[in-house]
């Protein structure tokens, strides 16, 4: 079997490409900047523009609602903590239809009081109003937002792990919600 000029050309091109890749690799490998660390405790994280400056901000549910505004250069300001009661998961939406982002965050329960969802209405400048709590069931582990009844207002739903249920809160369109309707959900629901 003889090697044609086309085959020799392909082999040479592959050798040159390999040489260039290996020769240039050390020049660009590992050139990431050191990542700054931000002590934002908690498992639930959302990225959104909370102050309307077209720069991404970060909200973290970790006991309290912790909000850190972005500087636009990949760094963030010190976080501001809004008191919560063991917040664990969160979602961001305009719950009162005022054009400003709000946060809904789930909280579990203690041995006596059920868990539920805390709603923090946004002021549009990166700050939030004090939370309003909506009780659901025991070990409320998550939260989701949607218009479940087609009325144009956002509603909330949360699974209740211990109760084997999920609770639906119908929104009034002003950032407040009706008492929950609870449905059976099978064994130990966590996600929604």
Short mmCIF file of C-alpha atoms in Angstrom, two decimals:
data_model
loop_
_atom_site.label_atom_id
_atom_site.label_comp_id
_atom_site.label_asym_id
_atom_site.label_seq_id
_atom_site.Cartn_x
_atom_site.Cartn_y
_atom_site.Cartn_z
CA UNK A 1 0.00 0.00 0.00
CA UNK A 2 1.46 3.31 -1.03
CA UNK A 3 0.99 6.62 0.69
CA UNK A 4 -0.47 9.31 -1.54
CA UNK A 5 0.49 12.97 -1.42
CA UNK A 6 -2.95 13.80 0.03
CA UNK A 7 -2.45 11.33 2.88
CA UNK A 8 1.05 12.67 3.59
CA UNK A 9 -0.40 16.21 3.59
CA UNK A 10 -3.07 15.25 6.15
CA UNK A 11 -0.48 13.59 8.41
CA UNK A 12 1.79 16.65 8.17
CA UNK A 13 -1.12 18.99 8.93
CA UNK A 14 -2.03 16.91 12.02
CA UNK A 15 1.59 16.97 13.19
CA UNK A 16 1.82 20.75 12.75
CA UNK A 17 -1.49 21.27 14.59
CA UNK A 18 -0.31 19.06 17.45
CA UNK A 19 3.02 20.91 17.64
CA UNK A 20 1.30 24.31 17.68
CA UNK A 21 -1.20 23.18 20.32
CA UNK A 22 1.49 21.76 22.59
CA UNK A 23 3.79 24.69 21.96
CA UNK A 24 1.18 27.31 22.74
CA UNK A 25 -0.64 25.44 25.51
CA UNK A 26 1.52 26.68 28.40
CA UNK A 27 1.02 30.28 27.25
CA UNK A 28 -2.74 30.23 27.90
CA UNK A 29 -3.31 27.31 30.26
CA UNK A 30 -4.40 28.17 33.77
CA UNK A 31 -4.78 31.89 33.15
CA UNK A 32 -7.91 32.32 35.27
CA UNK A 33 -7.95 35.08 37.86
CA UNK A 34 -8.06 34.10 41.50
CA UNK A 35 -11.71 33.87 42.56
CA UNK A 36 -12.73 36.10 45.46
CA UNK A 37 -14.73 34.38 48.16
CA UNK A 38 -17.96 35.82 49.48
CA UNK A 39 -19.30 34.40 52.74
CA UNK A 40 -22.92 33.97 51.68
CA UNK A 41 -24.23 31.07 53.74
CA UNK A 42 -26.99 28.85 52.46
CA UNK A 43 -28.11 26.30 49.93
CA UNK A 44 -30.59 28.37 47.87
CA UNK A 45 -29.09 30.81 45.37
CA UNK A 46 -30.62 33.09 42.73
CA UNK A 47 -29.02 35.59 40.35
CA UNK A 48 -31.09 38.61 39.27
CA UNK A 49 -30.88 42.38 38.88
CA UNK A 50 -32.49 43.56 42.13
CA UNK A 51 -31.61 47.25 41.81
CA UNK A 52 -32.26 47.87 38.11
CA UNK A 53 -28.70 48.76 37.11
CA UNK A 54 -28.39 45.94 34.51
CA UNK A 55 -25.75 44.23 36.68
CA UNK A 56 -26.30 40.77 38.13
CA UNK A 57 -26.86 40.57 41.88
CA UNK A 58 -26.99 37.48 44.11
CA UNK A 59 -29.57 36.37 46.68
CA UNK A 60 -28.87 33.44 49.00
CA UNK A 61 -31.32 31.72 51.34
CA UNK A 62 -29.36 30.56 54.35
CA UNK A 63 -31.35 31.10 57.50
CA UNK A 64 -31.93 34.69 56.44
CA UNK A 65 -32.21 36.24 52.98
CA UNK A 66 -28.73 37.47 52.08
CA UNK A 67 -28.48 39.87 49.14
CA UNK A 68 -25.20 40.96 47.57
CA UNK A 69 -25.31 43.61 44.84
CA UNK A 70 -22.97 43.22 41.88
CA UNK A 71 -20.35 45.81 41.00
CA UNK A 72 -20.32 44.94 37.29
CA UNK A 73 -16.72 43.77 37.25
CA UNK A 74 -17.29 40.27 38.62
CA UNK A 75 -17.15 41.37 42.25
CA UNK A 76 -19.95 41.92 44.73
CA UNK A 77 -20.66 44.24 47.63
CA UNK A 78 -20.96 42.94 51.18
CA UNK A 79 -24.26 41.17 51.61
CA UNK A 80 -27.22 42.58 53.49
CA UNK A 81 -29.13 40.05 55.59
CA UNK A 82 -32.91 40.21 55.88
CA UNK A 83 -34.12 38.18 58.87
CA UNK A 84 -35.63 34.81 58.06
CA UNK A 85 -36.53 31.69 59.93
CA UNK A 86 -34.29 29.02 58.47
CA UNK A 87 -34.78 29.86 54.79
CA UNK A 88 -33.55 27.11 52.49
CA UNK A 89 -34.71 27.53 48.87
CA UNK A 90 -35.78 30.61 46.96
CA UNK A 91 -37.25 31.91 43.73
CA UNK A 92 -37.30 35.40 42.24
CA UNK A 93 -40.34 36.94 40.53
CA UNK A 94 -42.41 40.12 40.45
CA UNK A 95 -45.08 38.94 42.87
CA UNK A 96 -46.96 42.25 43.20
CA UNK A 97 -46.73 43.37 39.56
CA UNK A 98 -44.91 46.62 40.33
CA UNK A 99 -41.97 45.95 37.98
CA UNK A 100 -39.60 45.22 40.89
CA UNK A 101 -38.22 41.79 41.68
CA UNK A 102 -39.39 40.04 44.84
CA UNK A 103 -38.18 36.88 46.58
CA UNK A 104 -40.14 33.92 47.90
CA UNK A 105 -38.17 31.53 50.11
CA UNK A 106 -39.17 28.30 51.79
CA UNK A 107 -38.55 27.62 55.46
CA UNK A 108 -38.83 24.23 57.17
CA UNK A 109 -40.48 23.99 60.59
CA UNK A 110 -39.72 23.36 64.17
CA UNK A 111 -41.38 20.67 66.25
CA UNK A 112 -44.46 22.82 66.88
CA UNK A 113 -44.93 25.35 64.07
CA UNK A 114 -45.35 24.32 60.42
CA UNK A 115 -42.97 25.52 57.76
CA UNK A 116 -43.96 27.60 54.77
CA UNK A 117 -42.91 30.40 52.48
CA UNK A 118 -41.53 33.83 53.35
CA UNK A 119 -42.21 36.62 50.86
CA UNK A 120 -39.83 39.58 50.63
CA UNK A 121 -41.18 42.35 48.40
CA UNK A 122 -38.45 44.26 46.58
CA UNK A 123 -38.14 48.04 46.68
CA UNK A 124 -36.39 48.16 43.29
CA UNK A 125 -33.16 49.58 44.71
CA UNK A 126 -31.70 46.26 45.92
CA UNK A 127 -33.42 46.41 49.30
CA UNK A 128 -36.41 44.42 50.52
CA UNK A 129 -39.36 44.95 52.82
CA UNK A 130 -39.69 42.79 55.96
CA UNK A 131 -40.85 39.27 55.22
CA UNK A 132 -44.42 38.05 55.36
CA UNK A 133 -44.76 34.36 56.25
CA UNK A 134 -47.31 31.96 54.80
CA UNK A 135 -47.57 28.68 56.72
CA UNK A 136 -47.84 25.42 54.80
CA UNK A 137 -46.90 22.05 56.35
CA UNK A 138 -44.06 20.35 58.14
CA UNK A 139 -40.59 20.48 56.59
CA UNK A 140 -41.45 22.72 53.66
CA UNK A 141 -38.40 22.14 51.52
CA UNK A 142 -38.80 24.12 48.32
CA UNK A 143 -40.89 26.72 46.50
CA UNK A 144 -42.02 27.34 42.92
CA UNK A 145 -43.92 30.19 41.27
CA UNK A 146 -46.46 30.11 38.45
CA UNK A 147 -49.92 31.27 37.44
CA UNK A 148 -51.76 28.07 38.38
CA UNK A 149 -55.33 29.31 37.96
CA UNK A 150 -54.91 31.48 34.86
CA UNK A 151 -55.94 34.78 36.46
CA UNK A 152 -52.73 36.61 35.51
CA UNK A 153 -51.42 36.67 39.10
CA UNK A 154 -48.46 34.63 40.27
CA UNK A 155 -49.17 31.81 42.73
CA UNK A 156 -46.80 29.77 44.92
CA UNK A 157 -46.50 26.05 45.60
CA UNK A 158 -44.40 24.24 48.21
CA UNK A 159 -43.85 20.57 49.08
CA UNK A 160 -44.25 19.48 52.71
CA UNK A 161 -41.88 16.56 53.28
CA UNK A 162 -43.22 15.22 56.58
CA UNK A 163 -46.90 15.68 55.70
CA UNK A 164 -46.58 14.00 52.25
CA UNK A 165 -48.42 16.99 50.75
CA UNK A 166 -47.89 20.12 48.72
CA UNK A 167 -49.51 23.47 49.42
CA UNK A 168 -50.73 25.93 46.78
CA UNK A 169 -51.04 29.62 47.62
CA UNK A 170 -53.19 31.60 45.17
CA UNK A 171 -51.80 35.10 44.59
CA UNK A 172 -53.92 38.21 44.76
CA UNK A 173 -51.61 40.15 42.42
CA UNK A 174 -50.49 42.59 45.12
CA UNK A 175 -47.80 40.39 46.69
CA UNK A 176 -50.18 38.76 49.17
CA UNK A 177 -51.56 35.24 48.99
CA UNK A 178 -54.68 33.37 50.08
CA UNK A 179 -54.43 30.59 52.69
CA UNK A 180 -53.06 27.41 51.15
CA UNK A 181 -54.97 24.57 49.58
CA UNK A 182 -53.17 21.34 50.39
CA UNK A 183 -52.98 18.24 48.19
CA UNK A 184 -51.63 14.73 48.73
CA UNK A 185 -48.22 14.29 47.12
CA UNK A 186 -46.94 10.78 47.80
CA UNK A 187 -44.06 9.91 50.09
CA UNK A 188 -41.74 12.66 51.31
CA UNK A 189 -41.84 15.25 48.51
CA UNK A 190 -38.74 17.46 48.32
CA UNK A 191 -38.72 19.16 44.94
CA UNK A 192 -41.43 20.93 43.06
#
